[in-house]
Tab-separated table of C-alpha atoms and ligand atoms in Angstrom:
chain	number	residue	atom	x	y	z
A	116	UNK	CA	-4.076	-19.615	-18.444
A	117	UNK	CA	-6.589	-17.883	-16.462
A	118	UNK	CA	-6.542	-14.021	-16.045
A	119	UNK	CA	-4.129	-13.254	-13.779
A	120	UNK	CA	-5.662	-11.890	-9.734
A	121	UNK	CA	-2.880	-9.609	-8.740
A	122	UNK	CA	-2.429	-8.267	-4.821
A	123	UNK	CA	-3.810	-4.655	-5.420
A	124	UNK	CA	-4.324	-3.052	-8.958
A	125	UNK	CA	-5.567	0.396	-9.742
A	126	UNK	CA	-9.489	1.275	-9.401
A	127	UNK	CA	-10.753	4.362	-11.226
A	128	UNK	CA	-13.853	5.596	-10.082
A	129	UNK	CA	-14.846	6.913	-13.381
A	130	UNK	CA	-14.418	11.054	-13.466
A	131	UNK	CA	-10.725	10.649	-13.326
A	132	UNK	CA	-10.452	11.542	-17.042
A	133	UNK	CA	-12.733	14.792	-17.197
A	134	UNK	CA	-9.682	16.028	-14.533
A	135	UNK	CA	-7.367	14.971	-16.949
A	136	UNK	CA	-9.351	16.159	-20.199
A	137	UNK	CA	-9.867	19.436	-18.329
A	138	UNK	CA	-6.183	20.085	-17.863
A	139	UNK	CA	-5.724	19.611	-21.807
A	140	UNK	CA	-8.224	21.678	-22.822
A	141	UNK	CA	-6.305	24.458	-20.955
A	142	UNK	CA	-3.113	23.498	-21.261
A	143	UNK	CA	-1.963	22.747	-17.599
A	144	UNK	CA	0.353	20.313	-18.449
A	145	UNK	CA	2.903	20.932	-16.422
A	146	UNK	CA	3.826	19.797	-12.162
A	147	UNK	CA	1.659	22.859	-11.267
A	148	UNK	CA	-1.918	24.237	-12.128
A	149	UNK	CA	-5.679	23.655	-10.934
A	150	UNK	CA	-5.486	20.056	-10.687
A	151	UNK	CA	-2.695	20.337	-8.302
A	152	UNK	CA	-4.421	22.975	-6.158
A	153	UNK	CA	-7.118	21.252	-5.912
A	154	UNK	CA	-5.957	18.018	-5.410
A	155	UNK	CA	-3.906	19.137	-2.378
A	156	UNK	CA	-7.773	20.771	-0.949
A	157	UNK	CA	-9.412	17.750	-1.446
A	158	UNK	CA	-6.856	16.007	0.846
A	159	UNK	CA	-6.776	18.456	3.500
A	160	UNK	CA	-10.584	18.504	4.114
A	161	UNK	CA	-10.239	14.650	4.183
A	162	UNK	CA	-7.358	14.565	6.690
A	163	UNK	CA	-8.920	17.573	8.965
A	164	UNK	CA	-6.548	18.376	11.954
A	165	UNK	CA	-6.309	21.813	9.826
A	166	UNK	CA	-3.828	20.200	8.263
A	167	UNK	CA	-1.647	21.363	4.844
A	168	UNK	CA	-0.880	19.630	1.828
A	169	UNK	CA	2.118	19.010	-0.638
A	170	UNK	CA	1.298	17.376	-3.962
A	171	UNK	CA	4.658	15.697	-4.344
A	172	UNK	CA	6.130	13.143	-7.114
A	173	UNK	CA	5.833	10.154	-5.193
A	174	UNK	CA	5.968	9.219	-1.268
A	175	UNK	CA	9.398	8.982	-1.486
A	176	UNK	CA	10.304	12.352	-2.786
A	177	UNK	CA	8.102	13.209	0.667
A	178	UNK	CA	9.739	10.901	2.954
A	179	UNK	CA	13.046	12.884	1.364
A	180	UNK	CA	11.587	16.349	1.961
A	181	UNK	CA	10.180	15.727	5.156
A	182	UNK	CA	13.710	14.594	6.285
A	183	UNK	CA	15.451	17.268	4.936
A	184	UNK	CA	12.595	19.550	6.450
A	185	UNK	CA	13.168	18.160	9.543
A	186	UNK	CA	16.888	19.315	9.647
A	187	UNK	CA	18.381	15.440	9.370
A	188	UNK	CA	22.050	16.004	7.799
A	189	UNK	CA	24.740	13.921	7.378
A	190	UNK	CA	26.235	11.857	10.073
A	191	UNK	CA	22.958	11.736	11.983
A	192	UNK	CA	21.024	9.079	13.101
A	193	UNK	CA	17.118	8.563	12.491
A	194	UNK	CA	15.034	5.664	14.483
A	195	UNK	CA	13.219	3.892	11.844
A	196	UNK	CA	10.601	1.198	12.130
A	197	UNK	CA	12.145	-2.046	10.294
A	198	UNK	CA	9.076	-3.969	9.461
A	199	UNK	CA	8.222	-1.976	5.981
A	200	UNK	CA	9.169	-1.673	2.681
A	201	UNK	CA	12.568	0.289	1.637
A	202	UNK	CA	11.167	3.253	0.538
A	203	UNK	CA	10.885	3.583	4.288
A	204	UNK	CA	14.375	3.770	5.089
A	205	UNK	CA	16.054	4.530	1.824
A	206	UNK	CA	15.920	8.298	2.101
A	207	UNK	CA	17.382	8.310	4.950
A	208	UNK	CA	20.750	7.667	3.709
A	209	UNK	CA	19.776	10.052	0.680
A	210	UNK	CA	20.515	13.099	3.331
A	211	UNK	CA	23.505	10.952	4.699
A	212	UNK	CA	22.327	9.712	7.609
A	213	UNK	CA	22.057	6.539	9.117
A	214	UNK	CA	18.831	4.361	9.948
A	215	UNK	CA	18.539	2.598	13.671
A	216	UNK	CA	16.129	-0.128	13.284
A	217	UNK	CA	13.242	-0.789	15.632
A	218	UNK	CA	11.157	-4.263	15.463
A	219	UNK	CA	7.701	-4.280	15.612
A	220	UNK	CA	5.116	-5.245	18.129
A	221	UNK	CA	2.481	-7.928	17.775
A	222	UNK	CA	-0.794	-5.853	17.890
A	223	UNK	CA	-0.515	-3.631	14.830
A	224	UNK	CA	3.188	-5.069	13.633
A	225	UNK	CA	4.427	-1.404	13.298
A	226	UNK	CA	7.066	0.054	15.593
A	227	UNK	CA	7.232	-1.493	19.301
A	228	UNK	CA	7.040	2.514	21.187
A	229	UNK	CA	8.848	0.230	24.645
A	230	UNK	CA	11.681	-0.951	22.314
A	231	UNK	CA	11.646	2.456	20.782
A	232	UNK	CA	11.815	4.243	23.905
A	233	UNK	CA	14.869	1.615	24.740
A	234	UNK	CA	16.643	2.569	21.360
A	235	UNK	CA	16.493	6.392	22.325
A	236	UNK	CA	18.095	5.484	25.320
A	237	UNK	CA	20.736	3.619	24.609
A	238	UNK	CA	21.538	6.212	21.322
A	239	UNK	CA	21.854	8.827	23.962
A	240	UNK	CA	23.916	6.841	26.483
A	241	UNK	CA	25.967	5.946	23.129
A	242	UNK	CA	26.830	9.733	22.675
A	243	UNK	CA	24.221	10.449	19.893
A	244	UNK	CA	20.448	11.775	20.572
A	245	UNK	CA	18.611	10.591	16.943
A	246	UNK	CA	17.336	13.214	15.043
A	247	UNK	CA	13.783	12.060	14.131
A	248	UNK	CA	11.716	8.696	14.174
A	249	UNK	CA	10.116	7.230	11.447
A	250	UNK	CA	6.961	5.370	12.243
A	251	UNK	CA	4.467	3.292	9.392
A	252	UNK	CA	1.174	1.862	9.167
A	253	UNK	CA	1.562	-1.171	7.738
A	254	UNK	CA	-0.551	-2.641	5.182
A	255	UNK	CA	-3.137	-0.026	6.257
A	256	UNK	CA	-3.023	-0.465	10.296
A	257	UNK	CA	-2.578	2.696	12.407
A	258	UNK	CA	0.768	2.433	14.377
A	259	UNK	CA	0.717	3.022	18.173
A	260	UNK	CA	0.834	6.517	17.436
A	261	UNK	CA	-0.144	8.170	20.862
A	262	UNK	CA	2.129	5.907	22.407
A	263	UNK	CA	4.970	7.018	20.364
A	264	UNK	CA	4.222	10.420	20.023
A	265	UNK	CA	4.062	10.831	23.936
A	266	UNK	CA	7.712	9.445	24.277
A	267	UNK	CA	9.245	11.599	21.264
A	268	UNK	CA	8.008	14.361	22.575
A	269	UNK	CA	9.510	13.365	26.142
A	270	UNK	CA	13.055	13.254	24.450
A	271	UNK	CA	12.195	16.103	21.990
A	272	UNK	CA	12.566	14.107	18.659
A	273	UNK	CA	10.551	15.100	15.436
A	274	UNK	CA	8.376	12.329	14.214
A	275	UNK	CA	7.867	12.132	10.423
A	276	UNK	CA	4.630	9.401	9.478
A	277	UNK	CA	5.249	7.200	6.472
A	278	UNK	CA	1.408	6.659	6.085
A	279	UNK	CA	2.122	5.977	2.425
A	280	UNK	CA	-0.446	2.617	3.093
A	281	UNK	CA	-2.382	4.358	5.372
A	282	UNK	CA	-4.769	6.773	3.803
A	283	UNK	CA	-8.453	6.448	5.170
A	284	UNK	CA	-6.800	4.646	8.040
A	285	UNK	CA	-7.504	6.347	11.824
A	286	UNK	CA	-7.520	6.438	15.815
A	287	UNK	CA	-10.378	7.520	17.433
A	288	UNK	CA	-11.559	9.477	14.049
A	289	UNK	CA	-8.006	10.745	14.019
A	290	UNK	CA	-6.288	10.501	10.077
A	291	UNK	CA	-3.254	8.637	9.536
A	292	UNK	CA	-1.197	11.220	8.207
A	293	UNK	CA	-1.817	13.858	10.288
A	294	UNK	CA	-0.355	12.757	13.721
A	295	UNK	CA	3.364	13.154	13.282
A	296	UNK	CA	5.100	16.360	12.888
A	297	UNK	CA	5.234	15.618	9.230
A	298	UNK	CA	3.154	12.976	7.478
A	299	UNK	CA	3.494	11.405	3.930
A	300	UNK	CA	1.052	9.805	1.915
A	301	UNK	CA	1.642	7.962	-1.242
A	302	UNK	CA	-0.575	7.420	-4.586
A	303	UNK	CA	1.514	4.583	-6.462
A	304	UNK	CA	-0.450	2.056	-8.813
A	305	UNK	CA	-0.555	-0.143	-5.604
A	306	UNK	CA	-1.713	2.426	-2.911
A	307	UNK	CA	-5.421	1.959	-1.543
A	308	UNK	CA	-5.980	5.385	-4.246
A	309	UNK	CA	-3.516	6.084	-7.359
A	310	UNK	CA	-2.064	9.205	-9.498
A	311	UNK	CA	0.006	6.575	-10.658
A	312	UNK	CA	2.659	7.929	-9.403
A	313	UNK	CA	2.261	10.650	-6.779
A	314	UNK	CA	2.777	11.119	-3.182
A	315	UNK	CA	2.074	14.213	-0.544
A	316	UNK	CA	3.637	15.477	2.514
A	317	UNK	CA	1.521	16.762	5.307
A	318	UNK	CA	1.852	18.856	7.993
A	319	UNK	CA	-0.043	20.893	10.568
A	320	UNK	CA	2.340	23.720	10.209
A	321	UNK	CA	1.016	25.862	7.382
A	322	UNK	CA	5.130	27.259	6.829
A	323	UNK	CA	6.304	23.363	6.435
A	324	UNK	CA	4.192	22.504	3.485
A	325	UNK	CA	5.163	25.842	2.180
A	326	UNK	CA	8.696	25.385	2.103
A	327	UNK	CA	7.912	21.914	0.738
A	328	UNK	CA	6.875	23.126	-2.276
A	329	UNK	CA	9.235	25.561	-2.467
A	330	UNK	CA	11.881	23.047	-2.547
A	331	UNK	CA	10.210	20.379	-4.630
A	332	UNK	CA	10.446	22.975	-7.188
A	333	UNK	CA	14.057	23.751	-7.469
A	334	UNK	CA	14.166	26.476	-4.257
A	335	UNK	CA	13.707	29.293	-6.428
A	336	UNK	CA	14.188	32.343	-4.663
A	337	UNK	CA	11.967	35.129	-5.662
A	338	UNK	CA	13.624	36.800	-8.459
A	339	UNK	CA	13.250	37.994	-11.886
A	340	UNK	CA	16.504	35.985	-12.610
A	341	UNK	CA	17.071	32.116	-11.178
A	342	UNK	CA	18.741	32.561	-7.939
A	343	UNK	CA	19.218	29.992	-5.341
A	344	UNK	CA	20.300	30.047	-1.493
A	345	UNK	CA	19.122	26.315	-0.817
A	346	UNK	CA	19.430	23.069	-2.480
A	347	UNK	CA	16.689	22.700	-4.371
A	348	UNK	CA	14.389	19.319	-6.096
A	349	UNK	CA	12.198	18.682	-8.866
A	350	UNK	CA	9.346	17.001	-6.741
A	351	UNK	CA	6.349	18.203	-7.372
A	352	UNK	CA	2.856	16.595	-8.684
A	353	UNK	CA	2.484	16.907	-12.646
A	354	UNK	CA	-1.389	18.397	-12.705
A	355	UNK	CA	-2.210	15.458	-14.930
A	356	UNK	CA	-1.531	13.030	-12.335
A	357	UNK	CA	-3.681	15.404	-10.018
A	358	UNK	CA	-6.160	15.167	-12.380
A	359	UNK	CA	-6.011	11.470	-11.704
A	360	UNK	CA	-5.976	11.803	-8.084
A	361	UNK	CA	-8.928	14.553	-7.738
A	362	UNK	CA	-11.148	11.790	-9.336
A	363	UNK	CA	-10.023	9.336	-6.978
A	364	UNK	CA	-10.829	11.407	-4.227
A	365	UNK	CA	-14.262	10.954	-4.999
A	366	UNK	CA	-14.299	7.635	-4.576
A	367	UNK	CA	-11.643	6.882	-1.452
A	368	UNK	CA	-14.843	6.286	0.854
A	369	UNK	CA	-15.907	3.295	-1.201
A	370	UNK	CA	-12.778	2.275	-1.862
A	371	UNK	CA	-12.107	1.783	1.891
A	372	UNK	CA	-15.163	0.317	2.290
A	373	UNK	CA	-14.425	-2.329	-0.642
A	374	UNK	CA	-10.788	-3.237	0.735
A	375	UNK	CA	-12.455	-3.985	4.466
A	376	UNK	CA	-15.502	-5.921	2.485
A	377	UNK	CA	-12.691	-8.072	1.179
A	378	UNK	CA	-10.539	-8.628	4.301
A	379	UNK	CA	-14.298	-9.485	5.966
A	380	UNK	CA	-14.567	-12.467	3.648
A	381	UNK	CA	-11.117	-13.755	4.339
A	382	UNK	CA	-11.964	-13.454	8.286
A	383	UNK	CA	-15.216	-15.067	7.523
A	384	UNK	CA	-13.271	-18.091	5.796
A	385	UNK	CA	-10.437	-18.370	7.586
A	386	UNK	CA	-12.487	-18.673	10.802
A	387	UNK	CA	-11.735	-21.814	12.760
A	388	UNK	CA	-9.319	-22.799	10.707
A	389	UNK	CA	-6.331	-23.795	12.551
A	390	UNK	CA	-2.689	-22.171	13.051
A	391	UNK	CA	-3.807	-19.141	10.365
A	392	UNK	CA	-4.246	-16.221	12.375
A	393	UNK	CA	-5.225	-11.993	10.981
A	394	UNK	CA	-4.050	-8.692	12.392
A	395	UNK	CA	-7.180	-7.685	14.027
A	396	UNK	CA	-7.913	-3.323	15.178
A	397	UNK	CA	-7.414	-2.417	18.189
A	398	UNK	CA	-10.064	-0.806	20.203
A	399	UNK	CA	-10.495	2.515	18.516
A	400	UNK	CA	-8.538	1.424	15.515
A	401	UNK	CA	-9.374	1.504	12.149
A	402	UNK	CA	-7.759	0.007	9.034
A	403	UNK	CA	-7.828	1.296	5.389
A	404	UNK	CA	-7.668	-2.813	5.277
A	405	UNK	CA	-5.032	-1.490	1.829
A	406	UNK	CA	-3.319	-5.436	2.097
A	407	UNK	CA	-5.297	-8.399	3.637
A	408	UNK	CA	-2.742	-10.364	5.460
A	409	UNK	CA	-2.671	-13.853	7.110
A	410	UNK	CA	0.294	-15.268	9.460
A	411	UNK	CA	0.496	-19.309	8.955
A	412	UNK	CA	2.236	-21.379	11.756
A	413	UNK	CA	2.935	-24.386	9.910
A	414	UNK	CA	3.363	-26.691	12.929
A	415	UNK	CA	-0.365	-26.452	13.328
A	416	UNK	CA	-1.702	-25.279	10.117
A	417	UNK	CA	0.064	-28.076	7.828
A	418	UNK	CA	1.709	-26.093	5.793
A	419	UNK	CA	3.577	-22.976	5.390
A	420	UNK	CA	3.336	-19.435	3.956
A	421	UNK	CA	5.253	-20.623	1.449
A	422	UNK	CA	3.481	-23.457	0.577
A	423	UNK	CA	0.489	-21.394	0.254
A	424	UNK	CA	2.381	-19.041	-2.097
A	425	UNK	CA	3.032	-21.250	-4.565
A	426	UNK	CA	0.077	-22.925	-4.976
A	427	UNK	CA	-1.685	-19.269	-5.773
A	428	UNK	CA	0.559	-19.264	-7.989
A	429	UNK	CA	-0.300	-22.366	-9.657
A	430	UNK	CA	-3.432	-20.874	-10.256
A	431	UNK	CA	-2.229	-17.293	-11.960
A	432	UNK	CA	-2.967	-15.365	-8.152
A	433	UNK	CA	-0.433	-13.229	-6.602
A	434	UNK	CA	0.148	-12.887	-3.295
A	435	UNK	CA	3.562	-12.434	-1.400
A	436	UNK	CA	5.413	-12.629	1.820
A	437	UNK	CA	4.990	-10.001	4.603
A	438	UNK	CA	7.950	-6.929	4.172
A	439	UNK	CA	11.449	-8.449	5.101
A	440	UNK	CA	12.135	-6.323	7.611
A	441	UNK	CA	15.303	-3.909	6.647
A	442	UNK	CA	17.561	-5.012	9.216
A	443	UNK	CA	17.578	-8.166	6.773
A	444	UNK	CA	18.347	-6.188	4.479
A	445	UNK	CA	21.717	-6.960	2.898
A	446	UNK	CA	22.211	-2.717	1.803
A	447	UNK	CA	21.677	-2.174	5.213
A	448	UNK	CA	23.809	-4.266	6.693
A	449	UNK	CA	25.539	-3.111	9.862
A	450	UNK	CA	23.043	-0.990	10.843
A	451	UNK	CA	21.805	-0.778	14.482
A	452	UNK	CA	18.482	-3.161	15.646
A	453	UNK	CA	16.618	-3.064	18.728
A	454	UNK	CA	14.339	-5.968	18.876
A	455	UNK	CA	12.872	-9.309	20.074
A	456	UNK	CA	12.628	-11.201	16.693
A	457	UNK	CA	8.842	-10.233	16.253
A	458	UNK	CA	9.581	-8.821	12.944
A	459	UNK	CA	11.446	-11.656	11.686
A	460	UNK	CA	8.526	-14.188	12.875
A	461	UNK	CA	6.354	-12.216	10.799
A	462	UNK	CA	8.408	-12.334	7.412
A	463	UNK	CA	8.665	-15.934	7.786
A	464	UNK	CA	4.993	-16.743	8.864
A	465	UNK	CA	3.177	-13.806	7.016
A	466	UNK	CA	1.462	-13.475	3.337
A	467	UNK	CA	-0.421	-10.956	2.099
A	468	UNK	CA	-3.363	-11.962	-0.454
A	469	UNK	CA	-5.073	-10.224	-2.756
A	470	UNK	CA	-7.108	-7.186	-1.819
A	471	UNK	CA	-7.891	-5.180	-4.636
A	472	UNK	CA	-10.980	-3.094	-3.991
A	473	UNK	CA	-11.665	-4.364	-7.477
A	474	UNK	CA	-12.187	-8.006	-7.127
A	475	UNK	CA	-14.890	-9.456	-8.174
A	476	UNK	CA	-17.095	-12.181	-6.552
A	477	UNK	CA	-15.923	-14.785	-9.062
A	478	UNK	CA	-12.296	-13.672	-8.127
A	479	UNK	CA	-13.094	-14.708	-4.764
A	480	UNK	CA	-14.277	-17.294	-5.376
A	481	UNK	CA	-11.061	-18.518	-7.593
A	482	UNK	CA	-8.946	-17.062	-4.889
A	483	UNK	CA	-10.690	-19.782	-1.868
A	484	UNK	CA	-11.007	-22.650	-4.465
A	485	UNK	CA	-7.054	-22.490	-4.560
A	486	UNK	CA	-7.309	-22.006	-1.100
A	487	UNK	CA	-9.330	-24.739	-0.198
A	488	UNK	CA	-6.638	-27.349	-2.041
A	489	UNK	CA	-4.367	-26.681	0.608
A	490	UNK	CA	-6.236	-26.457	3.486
A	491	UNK	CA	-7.407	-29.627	2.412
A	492	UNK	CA	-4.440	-31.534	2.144
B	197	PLP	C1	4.671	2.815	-1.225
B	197	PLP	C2	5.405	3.114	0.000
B	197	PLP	C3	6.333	4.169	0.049
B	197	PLP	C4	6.811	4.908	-1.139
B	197	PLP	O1	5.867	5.575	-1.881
B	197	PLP	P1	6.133	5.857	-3.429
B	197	PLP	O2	5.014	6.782	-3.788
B	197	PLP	O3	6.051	4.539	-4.131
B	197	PLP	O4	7.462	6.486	-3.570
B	197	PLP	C5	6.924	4.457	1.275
B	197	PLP	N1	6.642	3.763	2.369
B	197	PLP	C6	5.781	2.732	2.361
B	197	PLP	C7	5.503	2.002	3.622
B	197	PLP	C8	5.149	2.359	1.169
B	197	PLP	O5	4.317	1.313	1.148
């Protein structure tokens, strides 16, 4: 069997373990210390805006805070993009509340701001204003974010950015994170940069990221004694993983720049080739590229996503279907939609390939080869 190609795999740059040796030799080993501190810098001169950091356990843990941060308590509603993966939504119902699902739209496939607009609406008229919206940038592609920031501001909701896929991503020179009234990043073994396992909340609101940290560490107040007014968490980063993520820092910019290199040679092969279409930026856009994604309409192309699928997988290469959007979802069944079935045409025509910023040219090469023998066909 051939090694397996998988969809997106970590990529050290190579300093990563001085970080981690460094914490060692001083004995830092614990979700605090230099490596965290630093860590958090190094992403706030990245994102500009003046932004602050949180060095949290994962993106979800931020999605989680940022909710919590935001005020969202039980028997509320939040306005969540359904085209994503669950981590999205899940948190959500961690603070008790319930998710009202938006479809996408077809230039970016993130959250339609017209049907989101619509959704507000028609929450109000139902007797409940939501709480706060939850936009994401899929597979690296900014969301309509001006757009949808104009019209929560119009109705006064909170927007909190699940730009877990999104970092190196922009509008205009603008960071994806650092739009919303809370952002979260994410630095999984599958994100475009790993701690592998780590995420971050942002926000331009020095006094947010604060209390962040405060309560990803248990909301200690201050006190000789443990003493406690809030509910607290045990979120923070561990400053190894820090470690991990300061050296990856120094090597986002490439990394970036290796993910687009790779979704230039799918464009550059899939060119004139007929019923496979990509998600190309919109003027001003610009995609971390994190996933390299084709939609497949079989009536013209010959054969299907899935078809396409499974012979990758003949040949030891992942790749797999778009998100199934969470109003799919059998947990979240029941739950409000507001949409026009653009979502669902992109689960069942979309596949993302691989994308790893470490592929190699013979990879490629294997990857179009197993291509190429369906194409054929
Ligand atoms: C990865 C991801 C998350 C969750 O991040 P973790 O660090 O894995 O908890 C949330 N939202 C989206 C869109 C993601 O891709």
């Amino acid at each position: 069997m051939k090694d397996k190609i998988w969809l997106s795999s970590p990529h050290m740059g190579g300093t990563e373990q001085q970080f981690v040796q460094e914490a060692f030799d001083t004995n830092w080993i614990a979700p605090l210390g230099p490596n965290v501190n630093g860590f958090e810098q190094d992403l706030e001169l990245f994102l500009g805006d003046d932004v602050h950091v949180a060095a949290l356990s994962s993106g979800t843990a931020g999605l989680h805070l940022g909710l919590v941060l935001l005020g969202v308590k039980a028997g509320d509603e939040v306005i969540c993009q359904s085209m994503t993966f669950s981590a999205t939504a899940n948190p959500i119902t961690y603070v008790g509340a319930t998710p009202v699902f938006v479809d996408s739209e077809t230039d970016t496939w993130n959250m339609s701001p017209q049907l989101m607009e619509e959704a507000i609406k028609d929450r109000i008229a139902k007797g409940k204003k939501p709480k706060a919206i939850i936009p994401v940038h899929l597979y690296g592609m900014p969301a309509k974010m001006d757009e949808i920031m104009a019209i929560a501001r119009r109705y006064e909701i909170p927007v909190l950015e699940d730009a877990a896929e999104a970092l190196g991503s922009s509008i205009d020179g603008r960071r994806c994170g650092a739009f919303g009234d809370i952002g979260v990043l994410s630095f999984n073994g599958n994100k475009i940069i790993t701690t592998s396992g780590g995420g971050a909340l942002v926000s331009k609101n020095a006094k947010v990221a604060e209390d962040a940290r405060f309560l990803a560490t248990q909301a200690r107040d201050a006190a000789p004694h443990y003493q406690h007014s809030q509910i607290g968490y045990n979120y923070r980063m561990s400053n190894l993983c820090a470690g991990v993520g300061r050296g990856q820092m120094e090597v986002l910019a490439k990394r970036v720049e290796q993910r687009r290199n790779v979704y230039a040679q799918y464009e550059n092969y899939f060119a004139g080739k007929k019923g496979i279409t990509l998600l190309q930026e919109p003027a001003g856009y610009f995609s971390n590229r994190w996933l390299s994604t084709i939609l497949i309409e079989s009536s013209v192309a010959g054969f299907s996503r899935e078809d396409l699928r499974l012979a990758l997988e003949q040949e030891n290469i992942e790749s797999r279907p778009l998100w199934k959007p969470m109003h799919l979802q059998p947990v979240f069944d029941g739950c409000a939609f507001y949409g026009d079935g653009i979502a669902e045409r992109l689960f069942a025509d979309g596949l993302c390939l691989p994308s790893g910023s470490n592929l190699a040219d013979a990879d490629m090469a294997r990857i179009f080869k197993a291509i190429e023998k369906v194409i054929g066909q």
